[in-house]
CSV table of C-alpha atoms in Angstrom, one decimal:
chain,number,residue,atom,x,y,z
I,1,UNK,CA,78.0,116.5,94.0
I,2,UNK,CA,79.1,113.8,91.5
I,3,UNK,CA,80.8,110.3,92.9
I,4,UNK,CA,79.8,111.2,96.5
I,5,UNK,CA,78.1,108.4,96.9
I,6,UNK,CA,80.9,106.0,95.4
I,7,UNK,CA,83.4,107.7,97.6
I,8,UNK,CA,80.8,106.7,100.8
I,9,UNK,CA,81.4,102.9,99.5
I,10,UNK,CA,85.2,103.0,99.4
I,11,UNK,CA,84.9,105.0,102.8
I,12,UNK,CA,83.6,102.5,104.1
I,13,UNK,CA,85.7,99.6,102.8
I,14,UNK,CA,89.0,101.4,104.4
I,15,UNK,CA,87.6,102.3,107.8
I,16,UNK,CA,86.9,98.6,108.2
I,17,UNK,CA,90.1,96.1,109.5
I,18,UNK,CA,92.3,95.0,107.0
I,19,UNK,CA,91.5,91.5,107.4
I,20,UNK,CA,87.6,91.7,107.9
I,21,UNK,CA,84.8,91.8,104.9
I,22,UNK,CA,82.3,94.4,105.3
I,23,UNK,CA,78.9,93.2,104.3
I,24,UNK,CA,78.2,93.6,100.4
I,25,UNK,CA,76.2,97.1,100.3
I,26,UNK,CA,73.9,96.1,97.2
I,27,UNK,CA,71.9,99.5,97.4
I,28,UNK,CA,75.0,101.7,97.2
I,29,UNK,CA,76.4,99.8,94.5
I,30,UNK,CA,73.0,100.3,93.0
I,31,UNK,CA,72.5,104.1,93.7
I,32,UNK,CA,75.7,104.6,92.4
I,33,UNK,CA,75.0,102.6,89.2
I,34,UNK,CA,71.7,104.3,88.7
I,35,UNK,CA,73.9,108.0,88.8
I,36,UNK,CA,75.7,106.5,85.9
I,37,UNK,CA,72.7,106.1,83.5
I,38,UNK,CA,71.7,109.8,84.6
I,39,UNK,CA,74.9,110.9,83.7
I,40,UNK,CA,74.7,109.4,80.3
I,41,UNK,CA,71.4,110.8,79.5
I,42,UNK,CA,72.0,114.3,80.2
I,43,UNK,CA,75.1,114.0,78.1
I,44,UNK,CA,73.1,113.0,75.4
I,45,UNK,CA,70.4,115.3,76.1
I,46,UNK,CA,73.3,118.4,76.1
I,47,UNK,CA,74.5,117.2,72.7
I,48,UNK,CA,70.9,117.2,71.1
I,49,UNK,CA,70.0,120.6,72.6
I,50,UNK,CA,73.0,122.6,72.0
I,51,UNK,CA,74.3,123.2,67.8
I,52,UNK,CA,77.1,120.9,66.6
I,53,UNK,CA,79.6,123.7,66.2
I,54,UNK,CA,78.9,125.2,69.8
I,55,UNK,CA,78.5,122.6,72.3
I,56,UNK,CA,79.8,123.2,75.6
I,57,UNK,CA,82.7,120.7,76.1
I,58,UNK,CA,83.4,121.2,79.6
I,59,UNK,CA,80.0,119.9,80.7
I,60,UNK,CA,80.4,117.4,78.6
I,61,UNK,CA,84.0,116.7,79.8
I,62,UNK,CA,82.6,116.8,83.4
I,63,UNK,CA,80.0,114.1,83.6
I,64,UNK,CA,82.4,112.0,81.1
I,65,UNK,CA,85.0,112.3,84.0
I,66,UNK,CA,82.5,111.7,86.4
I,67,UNK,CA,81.2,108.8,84.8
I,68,UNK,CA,84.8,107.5,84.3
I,69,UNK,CA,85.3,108.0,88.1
I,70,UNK,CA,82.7,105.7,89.0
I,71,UNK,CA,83.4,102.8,87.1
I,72,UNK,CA,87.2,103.0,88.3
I,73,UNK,CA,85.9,103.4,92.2
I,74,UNK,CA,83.2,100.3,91.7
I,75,UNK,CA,85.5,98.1,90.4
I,76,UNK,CA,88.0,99.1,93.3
I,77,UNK,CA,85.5,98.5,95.6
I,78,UNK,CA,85.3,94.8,94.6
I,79,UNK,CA,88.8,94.4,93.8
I,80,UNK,CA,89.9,95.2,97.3
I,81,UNK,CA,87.3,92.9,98.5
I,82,UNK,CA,88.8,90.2,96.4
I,83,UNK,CA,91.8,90.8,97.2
I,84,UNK,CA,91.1,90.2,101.1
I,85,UNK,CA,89.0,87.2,100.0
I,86,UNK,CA,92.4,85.9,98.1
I,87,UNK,CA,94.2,86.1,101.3
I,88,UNK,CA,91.7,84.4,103.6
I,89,UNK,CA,91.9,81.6,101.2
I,90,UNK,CA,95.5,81.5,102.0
I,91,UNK,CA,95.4,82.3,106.0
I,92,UNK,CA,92.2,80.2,107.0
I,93,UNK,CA,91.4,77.6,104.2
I,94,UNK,CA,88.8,77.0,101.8
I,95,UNK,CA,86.3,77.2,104.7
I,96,UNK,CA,85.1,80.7,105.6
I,97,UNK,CA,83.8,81.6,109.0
I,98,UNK,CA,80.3,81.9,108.2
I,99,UNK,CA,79.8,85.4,109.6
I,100,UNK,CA,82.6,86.3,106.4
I,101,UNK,CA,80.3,84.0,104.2
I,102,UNK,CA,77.1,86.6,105.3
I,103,UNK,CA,79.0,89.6,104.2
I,104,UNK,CA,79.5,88.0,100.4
I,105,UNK,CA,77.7,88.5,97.9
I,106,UNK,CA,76.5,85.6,95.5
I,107,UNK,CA,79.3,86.0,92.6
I,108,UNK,CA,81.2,86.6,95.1
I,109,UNK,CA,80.8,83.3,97.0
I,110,UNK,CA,80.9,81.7,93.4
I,111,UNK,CA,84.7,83.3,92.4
I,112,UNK,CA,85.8,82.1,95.9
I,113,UNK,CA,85.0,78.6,95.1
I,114,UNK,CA,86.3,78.9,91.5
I,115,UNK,CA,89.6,80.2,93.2
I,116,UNK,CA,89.7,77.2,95.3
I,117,UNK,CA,89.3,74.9,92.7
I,118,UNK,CA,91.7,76.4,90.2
I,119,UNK,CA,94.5,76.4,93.2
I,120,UNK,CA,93.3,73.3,94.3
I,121,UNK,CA,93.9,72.0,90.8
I,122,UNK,CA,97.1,73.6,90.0
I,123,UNK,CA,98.9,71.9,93.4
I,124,UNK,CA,97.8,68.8,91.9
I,125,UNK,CA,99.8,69.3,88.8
I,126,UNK,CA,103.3,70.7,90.4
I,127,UNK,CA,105.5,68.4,92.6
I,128,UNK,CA,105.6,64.3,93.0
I,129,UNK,CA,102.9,62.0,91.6
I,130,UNK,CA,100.3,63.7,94.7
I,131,UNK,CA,100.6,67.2,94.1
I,132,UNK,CA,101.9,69.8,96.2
I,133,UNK,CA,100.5,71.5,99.1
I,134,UNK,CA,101.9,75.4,98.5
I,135,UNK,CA,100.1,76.3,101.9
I,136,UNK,CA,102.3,73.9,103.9
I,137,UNK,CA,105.6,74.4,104.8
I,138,UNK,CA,105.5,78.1,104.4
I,139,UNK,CA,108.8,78.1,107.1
I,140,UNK,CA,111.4,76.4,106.3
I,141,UNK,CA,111.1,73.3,109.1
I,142,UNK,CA,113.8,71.6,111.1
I,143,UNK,CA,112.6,68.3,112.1
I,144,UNK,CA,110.0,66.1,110.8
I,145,UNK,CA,108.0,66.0,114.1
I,146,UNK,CA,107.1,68.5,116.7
I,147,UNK,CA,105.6,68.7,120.0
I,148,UNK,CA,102.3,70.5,120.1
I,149,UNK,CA,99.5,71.2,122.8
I,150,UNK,CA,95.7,71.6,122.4
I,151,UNK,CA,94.3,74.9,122.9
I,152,UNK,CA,90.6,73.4,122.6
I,153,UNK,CA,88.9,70.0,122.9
I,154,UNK,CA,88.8,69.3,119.0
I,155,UNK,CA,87.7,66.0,119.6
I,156,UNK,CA,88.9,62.9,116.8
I,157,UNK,CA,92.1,63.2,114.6
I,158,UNK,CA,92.6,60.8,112.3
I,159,UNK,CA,96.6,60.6,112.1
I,160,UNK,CA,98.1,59.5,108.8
I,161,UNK,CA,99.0,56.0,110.0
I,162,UNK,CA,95.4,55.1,110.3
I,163,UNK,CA,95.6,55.6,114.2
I,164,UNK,CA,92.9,58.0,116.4
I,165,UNK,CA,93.8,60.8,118.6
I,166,UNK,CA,92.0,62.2,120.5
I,167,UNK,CA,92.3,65.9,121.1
I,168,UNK,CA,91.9,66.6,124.4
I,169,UNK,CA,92.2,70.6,126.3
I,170,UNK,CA,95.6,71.3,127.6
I,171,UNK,CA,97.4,68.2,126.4
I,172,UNK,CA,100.2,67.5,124.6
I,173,UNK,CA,101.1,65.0,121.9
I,174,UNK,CA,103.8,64.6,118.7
I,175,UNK,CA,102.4,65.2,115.8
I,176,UNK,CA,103.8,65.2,112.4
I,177,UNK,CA,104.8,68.4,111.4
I,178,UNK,CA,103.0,68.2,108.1
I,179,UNK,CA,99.7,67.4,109.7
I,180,UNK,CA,99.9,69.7,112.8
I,181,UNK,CA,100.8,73.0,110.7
I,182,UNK,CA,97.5,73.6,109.4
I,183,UNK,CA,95.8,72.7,113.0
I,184,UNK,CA,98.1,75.3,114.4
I,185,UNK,CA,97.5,77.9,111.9
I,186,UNK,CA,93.7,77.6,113.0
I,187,UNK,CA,94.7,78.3,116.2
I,188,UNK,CA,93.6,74.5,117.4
I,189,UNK,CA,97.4,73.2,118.8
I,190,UNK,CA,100.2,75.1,119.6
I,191,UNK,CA,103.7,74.9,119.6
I,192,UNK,CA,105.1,73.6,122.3
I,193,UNK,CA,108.4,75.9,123.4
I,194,UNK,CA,111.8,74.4,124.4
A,1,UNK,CA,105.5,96.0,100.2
A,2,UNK,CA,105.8,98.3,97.3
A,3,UNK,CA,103.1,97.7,95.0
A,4,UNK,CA,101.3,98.9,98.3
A,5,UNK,CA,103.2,102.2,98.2
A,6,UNK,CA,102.7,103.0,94.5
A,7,UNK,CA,99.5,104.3,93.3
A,8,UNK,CA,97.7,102.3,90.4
A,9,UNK,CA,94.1,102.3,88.9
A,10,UNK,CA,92.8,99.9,92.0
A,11,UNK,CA,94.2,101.9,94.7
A,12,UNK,CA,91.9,103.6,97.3
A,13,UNK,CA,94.3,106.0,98.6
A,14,UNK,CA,95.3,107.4,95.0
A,15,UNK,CA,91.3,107.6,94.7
A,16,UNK,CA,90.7,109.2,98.2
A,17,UNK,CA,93.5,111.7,97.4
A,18,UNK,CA,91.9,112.9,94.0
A,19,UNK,CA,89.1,113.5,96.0
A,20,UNK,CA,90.8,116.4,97.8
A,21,UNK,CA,89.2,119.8,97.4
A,22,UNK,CA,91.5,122.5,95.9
A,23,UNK,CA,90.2,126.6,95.8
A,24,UNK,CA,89.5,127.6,92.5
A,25,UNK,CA,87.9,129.9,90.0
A,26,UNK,CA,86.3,130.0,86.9
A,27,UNK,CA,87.8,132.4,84.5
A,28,UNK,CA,85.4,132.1,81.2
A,29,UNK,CA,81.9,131.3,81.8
A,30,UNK,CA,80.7,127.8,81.5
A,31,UNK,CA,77.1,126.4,81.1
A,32,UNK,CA,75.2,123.6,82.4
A,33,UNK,CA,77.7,123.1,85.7
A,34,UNK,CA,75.8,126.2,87.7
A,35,UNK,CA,74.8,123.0,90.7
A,36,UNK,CA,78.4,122.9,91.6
A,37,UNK,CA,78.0,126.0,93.7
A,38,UNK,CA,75.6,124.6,95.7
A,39,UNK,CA,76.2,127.8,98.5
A,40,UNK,CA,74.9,130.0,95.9
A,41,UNK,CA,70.9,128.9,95.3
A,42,UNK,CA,68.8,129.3,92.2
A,43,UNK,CA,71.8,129.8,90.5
A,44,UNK,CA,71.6,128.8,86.3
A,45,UNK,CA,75.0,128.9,85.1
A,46,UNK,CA,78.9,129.4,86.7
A,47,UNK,CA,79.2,133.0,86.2
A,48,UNK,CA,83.2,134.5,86.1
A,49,UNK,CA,84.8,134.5,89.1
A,50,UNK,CA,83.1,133.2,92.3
A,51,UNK,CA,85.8,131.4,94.4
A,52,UNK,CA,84.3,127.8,95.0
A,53,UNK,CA,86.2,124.8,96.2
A,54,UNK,CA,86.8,121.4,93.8
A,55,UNK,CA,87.7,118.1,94.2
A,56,UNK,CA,90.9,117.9,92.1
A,57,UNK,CA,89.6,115.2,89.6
A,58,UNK,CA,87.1,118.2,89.0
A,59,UNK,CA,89.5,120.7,88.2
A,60,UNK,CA,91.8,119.0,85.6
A,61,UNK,CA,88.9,118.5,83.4
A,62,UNK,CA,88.4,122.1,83.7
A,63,UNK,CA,92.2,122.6,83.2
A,64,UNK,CA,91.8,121.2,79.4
A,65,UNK,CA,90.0,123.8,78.5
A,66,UNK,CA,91.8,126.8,80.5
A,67,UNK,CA,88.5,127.5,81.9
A,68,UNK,CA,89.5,127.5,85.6
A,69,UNK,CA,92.6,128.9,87.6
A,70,UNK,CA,93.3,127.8,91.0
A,71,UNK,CA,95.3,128.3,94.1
A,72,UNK,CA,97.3,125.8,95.9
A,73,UNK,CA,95.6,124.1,99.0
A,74,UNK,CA,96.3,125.3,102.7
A,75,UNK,CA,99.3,122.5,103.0
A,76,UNK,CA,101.1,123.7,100.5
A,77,UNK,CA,101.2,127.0,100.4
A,78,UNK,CA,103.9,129.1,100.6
A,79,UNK,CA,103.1,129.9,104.7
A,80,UNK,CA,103.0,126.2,105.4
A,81,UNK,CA,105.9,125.3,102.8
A,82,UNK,CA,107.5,127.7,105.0
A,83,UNK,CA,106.9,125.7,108.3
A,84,UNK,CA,107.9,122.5,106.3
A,85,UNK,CA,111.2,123.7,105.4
A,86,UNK,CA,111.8,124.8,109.0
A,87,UNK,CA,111.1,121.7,110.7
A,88,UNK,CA,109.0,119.0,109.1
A,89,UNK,CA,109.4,116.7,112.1
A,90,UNK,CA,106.7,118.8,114.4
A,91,UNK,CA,104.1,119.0,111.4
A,92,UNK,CA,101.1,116.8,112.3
A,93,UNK,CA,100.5,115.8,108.8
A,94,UNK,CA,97.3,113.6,109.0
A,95,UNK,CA,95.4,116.4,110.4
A,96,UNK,CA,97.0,118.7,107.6
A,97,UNK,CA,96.2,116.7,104.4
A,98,UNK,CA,95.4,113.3,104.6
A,99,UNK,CA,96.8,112.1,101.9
A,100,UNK,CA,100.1,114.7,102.3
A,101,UNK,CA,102.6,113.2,99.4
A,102,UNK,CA,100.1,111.7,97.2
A,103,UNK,CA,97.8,114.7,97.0
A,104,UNK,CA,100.9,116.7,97.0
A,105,UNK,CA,102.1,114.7,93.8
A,106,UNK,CA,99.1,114.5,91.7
A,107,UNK,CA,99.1,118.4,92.0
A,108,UNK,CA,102.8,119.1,91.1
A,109,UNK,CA,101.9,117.5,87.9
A,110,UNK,CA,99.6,120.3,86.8
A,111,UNK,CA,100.3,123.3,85.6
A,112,UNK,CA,100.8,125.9,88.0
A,113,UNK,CA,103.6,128.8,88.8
A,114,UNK,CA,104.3,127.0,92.2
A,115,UNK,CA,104.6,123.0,91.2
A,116,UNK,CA,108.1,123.4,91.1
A,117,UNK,CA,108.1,124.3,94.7
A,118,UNK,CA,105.5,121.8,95.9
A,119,UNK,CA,107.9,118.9,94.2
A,120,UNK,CA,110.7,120.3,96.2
A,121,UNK,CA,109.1,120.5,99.3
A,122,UNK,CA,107.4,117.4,99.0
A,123,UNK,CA,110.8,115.3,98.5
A,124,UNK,CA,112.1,117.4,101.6
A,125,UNK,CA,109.7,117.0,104.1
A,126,UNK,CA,109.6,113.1,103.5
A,127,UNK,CA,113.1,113.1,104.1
A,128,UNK,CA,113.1,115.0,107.1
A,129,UNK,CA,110.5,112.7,108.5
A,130,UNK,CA,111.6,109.5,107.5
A,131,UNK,CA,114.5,109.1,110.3
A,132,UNK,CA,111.8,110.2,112.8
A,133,UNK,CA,109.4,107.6,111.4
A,134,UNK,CA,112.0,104.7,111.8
A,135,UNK,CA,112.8,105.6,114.5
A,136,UNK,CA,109.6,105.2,116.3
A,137,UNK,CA,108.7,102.7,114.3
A,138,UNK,CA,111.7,100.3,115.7
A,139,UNK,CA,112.1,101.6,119.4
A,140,UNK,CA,108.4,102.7,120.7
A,141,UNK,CA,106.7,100.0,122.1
A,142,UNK,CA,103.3,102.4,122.7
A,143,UNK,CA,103.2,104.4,119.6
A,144,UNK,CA,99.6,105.6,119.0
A,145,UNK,CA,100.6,109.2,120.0
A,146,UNK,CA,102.8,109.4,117.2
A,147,UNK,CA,101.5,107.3,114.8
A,148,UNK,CA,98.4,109.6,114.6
A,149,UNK,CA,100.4,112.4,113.1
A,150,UNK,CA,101.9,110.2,110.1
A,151,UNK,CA,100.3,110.7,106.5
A,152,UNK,CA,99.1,107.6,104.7
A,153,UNK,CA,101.9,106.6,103.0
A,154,UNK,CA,104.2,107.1,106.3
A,155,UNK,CA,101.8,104.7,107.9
A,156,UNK,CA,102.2,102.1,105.3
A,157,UNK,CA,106.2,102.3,106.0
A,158,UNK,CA,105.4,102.6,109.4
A,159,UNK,CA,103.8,99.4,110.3
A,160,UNK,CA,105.7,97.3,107.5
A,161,UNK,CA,108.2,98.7,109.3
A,162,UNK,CA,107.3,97.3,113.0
A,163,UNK,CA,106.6,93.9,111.4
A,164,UNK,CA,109.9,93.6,110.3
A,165,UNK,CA,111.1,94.5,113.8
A,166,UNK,CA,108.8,92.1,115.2
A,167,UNK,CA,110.3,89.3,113.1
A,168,UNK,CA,113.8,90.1,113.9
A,169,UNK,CA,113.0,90.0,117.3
A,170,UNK,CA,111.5,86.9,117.3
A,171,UNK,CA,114.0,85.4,115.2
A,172,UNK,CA,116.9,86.9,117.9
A,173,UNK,CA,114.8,85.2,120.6
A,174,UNK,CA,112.8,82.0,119.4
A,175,UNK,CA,114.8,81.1,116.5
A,176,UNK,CA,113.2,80.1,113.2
A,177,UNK,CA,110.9,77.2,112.3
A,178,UNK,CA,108.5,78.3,114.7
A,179,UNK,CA,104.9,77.4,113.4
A,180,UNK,CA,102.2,80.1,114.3
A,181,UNK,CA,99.0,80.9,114.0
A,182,UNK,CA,97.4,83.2,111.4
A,183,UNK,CA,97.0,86.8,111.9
A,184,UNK,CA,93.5,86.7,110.4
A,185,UNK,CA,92.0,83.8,112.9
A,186,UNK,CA,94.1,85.7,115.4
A,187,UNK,CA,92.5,88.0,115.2
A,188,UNK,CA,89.2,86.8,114.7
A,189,UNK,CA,89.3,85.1,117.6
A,190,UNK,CA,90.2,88.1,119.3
A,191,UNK,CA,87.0,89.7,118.0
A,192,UNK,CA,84.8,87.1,118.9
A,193,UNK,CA,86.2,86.8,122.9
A,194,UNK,CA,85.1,90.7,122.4
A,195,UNK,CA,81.8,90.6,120.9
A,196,UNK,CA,80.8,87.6,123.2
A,197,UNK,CA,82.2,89.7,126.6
A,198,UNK,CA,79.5,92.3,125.5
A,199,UNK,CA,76.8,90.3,124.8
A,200,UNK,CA,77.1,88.7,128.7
């Protein structure tokens, strides 16, 4: 029946986690696309066949509606996935795990790196003379330092004084809190508990 | 949380739940559709009166014309408005209708002897359930049992609703300011510790 394929894709989409990608499926989008032009042509081919004053509107209606119905679920289809692509931005940073990056497609790889350069841009212009980081900050802190311990041997940190730490497994240090947030929300440091 | 809840043009579950099947049946004859039926074979043309079942997009083209007449689904007919006005609370509703309120909503707005009743129940029934819902929601710490009999949208107030639990409780207990780590790398990393266990 009409739009079963298109309801597969979506199927698909919503059975997987809310904060994975499912790989882009390029032949259902195309199957689906190809139903479209089928659709058009027997609409055409029913108003050539059939007298002016008699044609038979609901068929007409149907493969209109059909039609209709397919463009609204593709462009669902890649909304959603943009919309989880918006959010990883946010969560991880501009760089993707590259088992996500597999699952893009190409214009989708290329709107993700427009989006980073149009935020990226935009935090330049709010705030003091350097821009504001929106992803910083995003609790309200208490102190300007905090007391973190590494989860994993990250190696070098450059510190913003210019000194070198070294990261090592199950240590602790005091880090700034502006420059151990986003280590901690990639799950490199933790907070240490009091 | 609520431009989750409300159904627009980009929102699967509105989408999923015009996809519903409804009973129906043609009351004029209509050409050029006769593949609908596809249990009926070498069939040419929709012929008056063989019952078939729809997806509900289907059926409100068919409704501009007057050409088709149908029936309300199982969930919401008058035996099963019946049960819901007794007691809505022991209804499993996923396994009734997926998409219970939505589907329930989109088919109160046609025209049909019964919408008025189908409004009225659907209003009830979430009321009924939505003490339950909370309930679980905030005081069951294992809650797949229950959360398996919730319709879509009760799941979407569901878990918003254990995250703001969550996030009281930590604030009762840890305080605020606490930096964390993302839920998406969270979990990621949980799924990678998963995949890799499998592959050893």
């Amino acid at each position: 029946m009409y739009c079963d394929k298109v309801i597969e894709l979506l199927k698909e989409l919503e059975r997987s986690r809310e904060d994975t990608i499912p790989p882009y499926n390029n032949d259902g989008i195309n199957q689906v696309l190809s139903e479209m032009k089928t659709l058009d042509t027997e609409i055409l081919d029913i108003l050539h066949k059939n007298p002016r004053d008699n044609l038979p509107m609901d068929a007409v209606r149907l493969r209109r509606a059909a039609i209709e119905r397919n463009k609204r679920c593709l462009m669902t289809y890649i909304w959603t996935r943009l919309q989880r692509l918006k959010e990883m931005r946010w969560e991880i940073g501009a760089i993707l795990p590259s088992d996500v990056r597999q699952n893009l497609s190409q214009s989708e790889i290329e709107w993700f790196n427009n989006y980073c350069k149009s935020l990226v841009s935009y935090m330049k212009t709010i705030g003091p003379d350097t821009g504001l980081n929106l992803t910083q900050d995003t609790k309200p802190p208490k102190s300007l330092y905090t007391e973190v311990r590494s989860l994993v041997d990250a190696g070098k940190l450059e510190l913003e004084s210019g000194e070198v730490l070294i990261l090592r497994k199950n240590s602790q240090y005091m880090l700034s809190r502006s420059q151990a947030e986003p280590l901690i929300r990639q799950g490199i440091l933790e907070q240490v508990r009091h | 949380m609520y431009k989750n809840i409300k159904p627009h043009y980009f929102s699967i579950d509105a989408i999923m739940a015009a996809q519903e099947k409804i009973p129906c049946r043609f009351i004029k004859k209509v050409e050029s559709i006769g593949f609908l039926d596809s249990s009926i074979p070498e069939k040419e043309d929709d012929e008056s009166d063989p019952k078939i079942e729809l997806p509900f997009w289907m059926v409100k083209v068919f409704l501009i014309e007057k050409s088709i007449q149908f029936d309300m689904p199982k969930a919401y007919n008058e035996i099963y408005r019946g049960v819901l006005m007794a007691d809505a609370n022991v209804v499993d509703l996923f396994k009734l209708c997926k998409h219970f309120y939505l589907f329930g909503k989109f088919l109160s707005q046609l025209e049909h002897r019964e919408a008025y009743e189908v409004r009225k129940i659907l209003i009830q029934t979430f009321i009924d359930r939505f003490k339950q819902t909370m309930d679980w929601a905030q005081n069951i710490n294992d809650n797949l049992p229950c959360f398996d009999r919730l319709d879509c949208l009760e799941r979407l107030i569901f878990n918003d609703a254990r995250v703001a639990q969550q996030q009281l409780n930590t604030y009762l207990t840890d305080g605020s300011g606490q930096m964390e780590i993302a839920a998406m790398i969270l979990n990621y990393k949980k799924r990678k510790m998963n995949e890799n266990r499998i592959l050893e």
